[in-house]
PDB file of N, CA and C in Angstrom:
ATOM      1  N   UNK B 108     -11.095  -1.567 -14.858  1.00 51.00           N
ATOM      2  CA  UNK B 108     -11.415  -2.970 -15.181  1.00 51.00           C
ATOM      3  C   UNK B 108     -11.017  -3.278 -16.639  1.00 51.00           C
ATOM      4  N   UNK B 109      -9.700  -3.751 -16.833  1.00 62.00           N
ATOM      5  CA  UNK B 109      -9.477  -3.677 -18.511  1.00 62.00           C
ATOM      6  C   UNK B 109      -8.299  -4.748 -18.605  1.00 62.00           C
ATOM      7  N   UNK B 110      -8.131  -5.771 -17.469  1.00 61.00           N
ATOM      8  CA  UNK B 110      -7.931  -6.941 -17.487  1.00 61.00           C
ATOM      9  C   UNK B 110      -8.057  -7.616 -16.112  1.00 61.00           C
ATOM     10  N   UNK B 111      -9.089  -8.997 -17.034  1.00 60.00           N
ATOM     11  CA  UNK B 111      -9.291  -9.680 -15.547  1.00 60.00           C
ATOM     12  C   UNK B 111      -8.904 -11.247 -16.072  1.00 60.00           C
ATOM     13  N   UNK B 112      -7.658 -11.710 -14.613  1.00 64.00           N
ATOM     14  CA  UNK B 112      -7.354 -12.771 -15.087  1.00 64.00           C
ATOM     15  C   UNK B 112      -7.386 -13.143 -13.820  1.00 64.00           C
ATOM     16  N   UNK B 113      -6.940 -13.076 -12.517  1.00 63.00           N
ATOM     17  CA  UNK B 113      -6.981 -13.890 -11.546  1.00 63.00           C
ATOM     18  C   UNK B 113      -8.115 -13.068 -10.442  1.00 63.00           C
ATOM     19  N   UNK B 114      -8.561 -13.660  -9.776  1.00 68.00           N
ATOM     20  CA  UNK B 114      -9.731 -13.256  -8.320  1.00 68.00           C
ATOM     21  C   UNK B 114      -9.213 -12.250  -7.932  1.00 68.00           C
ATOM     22  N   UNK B 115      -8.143 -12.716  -7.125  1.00 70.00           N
ATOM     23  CA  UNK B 115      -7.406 -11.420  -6.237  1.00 70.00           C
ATOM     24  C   UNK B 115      -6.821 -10.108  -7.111  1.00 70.00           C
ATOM     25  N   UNK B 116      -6.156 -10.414  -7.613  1.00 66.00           N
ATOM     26  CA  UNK B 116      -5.849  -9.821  -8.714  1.00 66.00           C
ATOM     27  C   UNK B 116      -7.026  -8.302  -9.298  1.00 66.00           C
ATOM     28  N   UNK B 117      -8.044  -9.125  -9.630  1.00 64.00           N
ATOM     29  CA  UNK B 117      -9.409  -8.477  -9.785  1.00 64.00           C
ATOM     30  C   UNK B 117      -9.504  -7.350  -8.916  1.00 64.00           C
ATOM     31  N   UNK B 118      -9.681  -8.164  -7.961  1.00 66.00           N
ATOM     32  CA  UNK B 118     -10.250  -7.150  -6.587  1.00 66.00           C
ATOM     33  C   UNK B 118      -9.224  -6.018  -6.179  1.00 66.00           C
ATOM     34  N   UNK B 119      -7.998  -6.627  -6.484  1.00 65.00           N
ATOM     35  CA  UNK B 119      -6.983  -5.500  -5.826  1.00 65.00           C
ATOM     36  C   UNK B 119      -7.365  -4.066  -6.808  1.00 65.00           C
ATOM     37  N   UNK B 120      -7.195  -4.722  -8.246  1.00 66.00           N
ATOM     38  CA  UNK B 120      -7.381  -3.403  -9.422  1.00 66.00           C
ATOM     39  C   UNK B 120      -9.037  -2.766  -9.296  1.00 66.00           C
ATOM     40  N   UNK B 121      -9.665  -3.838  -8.889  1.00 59.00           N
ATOM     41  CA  UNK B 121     -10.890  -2.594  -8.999  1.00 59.00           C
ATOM     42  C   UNK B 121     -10.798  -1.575  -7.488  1.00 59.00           C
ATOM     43  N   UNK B 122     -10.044  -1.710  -6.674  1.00 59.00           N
ATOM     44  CA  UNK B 122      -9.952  -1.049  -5.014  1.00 59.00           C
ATOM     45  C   UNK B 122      -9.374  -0.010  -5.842  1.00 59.00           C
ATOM     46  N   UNK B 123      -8.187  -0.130  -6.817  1.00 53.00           N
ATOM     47  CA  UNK B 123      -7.038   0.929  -6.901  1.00 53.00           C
ATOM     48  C   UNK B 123      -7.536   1.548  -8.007  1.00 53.00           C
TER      49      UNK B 123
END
């Protein structure tokens, strides 16, 4: 979690 700019985006990087 060390950039959050869009929703999906978000969600994909915190899964991976």
């Amino acid at each position: 979690m060390a950039q959050v700019r869009s929703p999906p985006n978000s969600l994909v990087r915190s899964k991976n």
